[in-house]
GROMACS .gro file of C-alpha atoms in nm:
model
  182
    1UNK     CA    1 -16.049  -0.999 -11.436
    2UNK     CA    2 -15.680  -1.104 -11.301
    3UNK     CA    3 -15.578  -1.420 -11.446
    4UNK     CA    4 -15.410  -1.603 -11.130
    5UNK     CA    5 -15.749  -1.449 -10.910
    6UNK     CA    6 -15.999  -1.630 -10.730
    7UNK     CA    7 -16.285  -1.464 -10.913
    8UNK     CA    8 -16.163  -1.617 -11.233
    9UNK     CA    9 -16.113  -1.942 -11.089
   10UNK     CA   10 -16.430  -1.931 -10.948
   11UNK     CA   11 -16.599  -1.846 -11.298
   12UNK     CA   12 -16.379  -2.117 -11.514
   13UNK     CA   13 -16.553  -2.366 -11.270
   14UNK     CA   14 -16.904  -2.260 -11.246
   15UNK     CA   15 -16.879  -2.183 -11.675
   16UNK     CA   16 -16.779  -2.568 -11.683
   17UNK     CA   17 -17.002  -2.657 -11.500
   18UNK     CA   18 -17.276  -2.549 -11.666
   19UNK     CA   19 -17.043  -2.637 -12.009
   20UNK     CA   20 -17.154  -2.990 -11.873
   21UNK     CA   21 -17.501  -2.947 -11.755
   22UNK     CA   22 -17.620  -2.777 -12.041
   23UNK     CA   23 -17.562  -3.097 -12.358
   24UNK     CA   24 -17.717  -3.389 -12.079
   25UNK     CA   25 -18.059  -3.158 -12.015
   26UNK     CA   26 -18.064  -2.993 -12.391
   27UNK     CA   27 -17.924  -3.291 -12.615
   28UNK     CA   28 -18.241  -3.446 -12.722
   29UNK     CA   29 -18.478  -3.170 -12.659
   30UNK     CA   30 -18.314  -2.962 -12.939
   31UNK     CA   31 -18.601  -2.824 -13.232
   32UNK     CA   32 -18.556  -2.781 -13.559
   33UNK     CA   33 -18.411  -2.947 -13.845
   34UNK     CA   34 -18.067  -3.168 -13.847
   35UNK     CA   35 -17.870  -2.965 -13.985
   36UNK     CA   36 -17.938  -2.721 -13.691
   37UNK     CA   37 -17.932  -2.997 -13.398
   38UNK     CA   38 -17.544  -3.091 -13.507
   39UNK     CA   39 -17.496  -2.676 -13.566
   40UNK     CA   40 -17.593  -2.649 -13.172
   41UNK     CA   41 -17.474  -2.953 -12.994
   42UNK     CA   42 -17.119  -2.931 -13.202
   43UNK     CA   43 -17.169  -2.559 -13.027
   44UNK     CA   44 -17.207  -2.729 -12.689
   45UNK     CA   45 -16.912  -2.971 -12.703
   46UNK     CA   46 -16.702  -2.714 -12.817
   47UNK     CA   47 -16.774  -2.498 -12.492
   48UNK     CA   48 -16.780  -2.743 -12.261
   49UNK     CA   49 -16.450  -2.845 -12.447
   50UNK     CA   50 -16.303  -2.524 -12.473
   51UNK     CA   51 -16.420  -2.386 -12.044
   52UNK     CA   52 -16.257  -2.753 -11.963
   53UNK     CA   53 -15.945  -2.676 -12.135
   54UNK     CA   54 -15.927  -2.254 -12.001
   55UNK     CA   55 -15.968  -2.443 -11.593
   56UNK     CA   56 -15.685  -2.691 -11.649
   57UNK     CA   57 -15.519  -2.406 -11.790
   58UNK     CA   58 -15.561  -2.181 -11.535
   59UNK     CA   59 -15.492  -2.476 -11.263
   60UNK     CA   60 -15.145  -2.550 -11.401
   61UNK     CA   61 -15.091  -2.146 -11.426
   62UNK     CA   62 -15.155  -2.130 -11.065
   63UNK     CA   63 -15.002  -2.383 -10.937
   64UNK     CA   64 -14.626  -2.325 -11.116
   65UNK     CA   65 -14.649  -1.967 -11.151
   66UNK     CA   66 -14.610  -1.931 -11.537
   67UNK     CA   67 -14.830  -1.629 -11.607
   68UNK     CA   68 -14.847  -1.376 -11.365
   69UNK     CA   69 -15.115  -1.142 -11.570
   70UNK     CA   70 -15.313  -1.107 -11.895
   71UNK     CA   71 -15.023  -0.941 -12.003
   72UNK     CA   72 -14.721  -1.138 -11.980
   73UNK     CA   73 -14.972  -1.471 -12.105
   74UNK     CA   74 -14.991  -1.263 -12.459
   75UNK     CA   75 -14.658  -1.059 -12.476
   76UNK     CA   76 -14.755  -0.737 -12.482
   77UNK     CA   77 -14.624  -0.620 -12.139
   78UNK     CA   78 -14.406  -0.332 -12.117
   79UNK     CA   79 -14.074  -0.542 -11.998
   80UNK     CA   80 -14.094  -0.710 -12.375
   81UNK     CA   81 -13.799  -0.640 -12.567
   82UNK     CA   82 -13.653  -0.744 -12.883
   83UNK     CA   83 -13.337  -0.754 -12.939
   84UNK     CA   84 -13.148  -0.565 -13.173
   85UNK     CA   85 -12.928  -0.754 -13.493
   86UNK     CA   86 -12.600  -0.748 -13.384
   87UNK     CA   87 -12.459  -0.949 -13.702
   88UNK     CA   88 -12.313  -1.297 -13.666
   89UNK     CA   89 -12.062  -1.208 -13.341
   90UNK     CA   90 -12.315  -1.076 -13.176
   91UNK     CA   91 -12.151  -0.775 -13.102
   92UNK     CA   92 -12.299  -0.527 -13.388
   93UNK     CA   93 -11.919  -0.432 -13.431
   94UNK     CA   94 -11.906  -0.301 -13.136
   95UNK     CA   95 -11.523  -0.353 -12.913
   96UNK     CA   96 -11.698  -0.491 -12.631
   97UNK     CA   97 -11.314  -0.493 -12.395
   98UNK     CA   98 -11.348  -0.125 -12.466
   99UNK     CA   99 -11.657  -0.010 -12.271
  100UNK     CA  100 -11.687   0.071 -11.950
  101UNK     CA  101 -11.692  -0.089 -11.677
  102UNK     CA  102 -12.067  -0.089 -11.538
  103UNK     CA  103 -12.110  -0.188 -11.069
  104UNK     CA  104 -12.407  -0.309 -11.031
  105UNK     CA  105 -12.612  -0.240 -10.670
  106UNK     CA  106 -12.857  -0.543 -10.622
  107UNK     CA  107 -13.157  -0.506 -10.334
  108UNK     CA  108 -13.312  -0.767 -10.166
  109UNK     CA  109 -13.561  -0.905 -10.355
  110UNK     CA  110 -13.956  -0.963 -10.197
  111UNK     CA  111 -14.164  -1.193 -10.273
  112UNK     CA  112 -14.229  -1.605 -10.164
  113UNK     CA  113 -13.933  -1.821 -10.100
  114UNK     CA  114 -13.719  -1.491 -10.175
  115UNK     CA  115 -13.618  -1.460  -9.792
  116UNK     CA  116 -13.466  -1.788  -9.759
  117UNK     CA  117 -13.102  -1.935  -9.734
  118UNK     CA  118 -13.029  -1.620  -9.766
  119UNK     CA  119 -13.268  -1.423  -9.994
  120UNK     CA  120 -13.254  -1.386 -10.352
  121UNK     CA  121 -13.121  -1.035 -10.447
  122UNK     CA  122 -13.191  -0.875 -10.760
  123UNK     CA  123 -13.089  -0.575 -11.024
  124UNK     CA  124 -13.224  -0.412 -11.368
  125UNK     CA  125 -12.977  -0.521 -11.644
  126UNK     CA  126 -12.866  -0.283 -11.961
  127UNK     CA  127 -12.707  -0.445 -12.210
  128UNK     CA  128 -12.443  -0.191 -12.311
  129UNK     CA  129 -12.376  -0.351 -12.708
  130UNK     CA  130 -12.818  -0.512 -12.699
  131UNK     CA  131 -12.918  -0.235 -12.564
  132UNK     CA  132 -13.228  -0.468 -12.337
  133UNK     CA  133 -13.302  -0.403 -12.065
  134UNK     CA  134 -13.335  -0.695 -11.825
  135UNK     CA  135 -13.491  -0.780 -11.435
  136UNK     CA  136 -13.217  -0.956 -11.289
  137UNK     CA  137 -13.210  -1.200 -11.048
  138UNK     CA  138 -12.893  -1.379 -10.830
  139UNK     CA  139 -12.986  -1.654 -10.519
  140UNK     CA  140 -12.646  -1.595 -10.272
  141UNK     CA  141 -12.562  -1.857 -10.010
  142UNK     CA  142 -12.594  -1.726  -9.708
  143UNK     CA  143 -12.181  -1.794  -9.638
  144UNK     CA  144 -12.124  -1.444  -9.840
  145UNK     CA  145 -12.299  -1.220  -9.611
  146UNK     CA  146 -12.188  -1.366  -9.305
  147UNK     CA  147 -11.811  -1.373  -9.172
  148UNK     CA  148 -11.678  -1.642  -9.282
  149UNK     CA  149 -11.536  -1.917  -9.102
  150UNK     CA  150 -11.264  -2.160  -9.121
  151UNK     CA  151 -11.433  -2.459  -9.212
  152UNK     CA  152 -11.709  -2.357  -9.420
  153UNK     CA  153 -11.720  -2.358  -9.810
  154UNK     CA  154 -11.979  -2.219 -10.043
  155UNK     CA  155 -12.017  -2.147 -10.386
  156UNK     CA  156 -11.912  -1.791 -10.392
  157UNK     CA  157 -12.309  -1.770 -10.665
  158UNK     CA  158 -12.530  -1.942 -10.872
  159UNK     CA  159 -12.830  -1.819 -11.074
  160UNK     CA  160 -13.175  -1.905 -11.023
  161UNK     CA  161 -13.306  -2.069 -11.384
  162UNK     CA  162 -13.556  -1.828 -11.529
  163UNK     CA  163 -13.816  -1.845 -11.729
  164UNK     CA  164 -13.973  -1.562 -11.971
  165UNK     CA  165 -14.225  -1.320 -11.873
  166UNK     CA  166 -14.157  -1.139 -11.511
  167UNK     CA  167 -13.880  -1.392 -11.318
  168UNK     CA  168 -14.070  -1.256 -10.974
  169UNK     CA  169 -14.352  -1.509 -11.046
  170UNK     CA  170 -14.157  -1.814 -11.004
  171UNK     CA  171 -13.991  -1.717 -10.709
  172UNK     CA  172 -14.153  -1.974 -10.502
  173UNK     CA  173 -14.089  -2.311 -10.714
  174UNK     CA  174 -13.669  -2.221 -10.632
  175UNK     CA  175 -13.539  -2.517 -10.579
  176UNK     CA  176 -13.201  -2.344 -10.558
  177UNK     CA  177 -13.198  -2.239 -10.219
  178UNK     CA  178 -13.281  -2.561 -10.070
  179UNK     CA  179 -13.066  -2.778 -10.319
  180UNK     CA  180 -12.765  -2.563 -10.298
  181UNK     CA  181 -12.737  -2.502  -9.923
  182UNK     CA  182 -12.716  -2.854  -9.797
   0.00000   0.00000   0.00000
């Protein structure tokens, strides 16, 4: 079941309703010794709290695009990597200035809000020293892809902020395309 899907959200809503109804209906009707009644009531309250927290988390996640899927939430996706220990200078003894230049090719990114104001470009970068692969999104103002005019001025590029996990998940919330083009 998808973390951001409607079936998961509907299941959590139904579980939250059940978790609220169970203590209301069974609180005073629990049979048995006092210790068992206290344990059963505690379990009912823990179930109600956990479903409420899960529902709120899911609503916040869906509204803010925090996690795409379970692998993103749990950090088990194939995009998760750890950089090698490169020592105090961060280069691992590599002469960075002697490394050959790498030409990156950018493609148009797909996703909500990525084509607005000239679009967002995406490429796959591989750290020449660290060896870490990363998907990088860059927003370029519309004026960088159209013929220049004498009066138009714009930055040559603006990088949109990123968050952990897949960068494409936050694309619908990027304010850079609207704030940089005024």
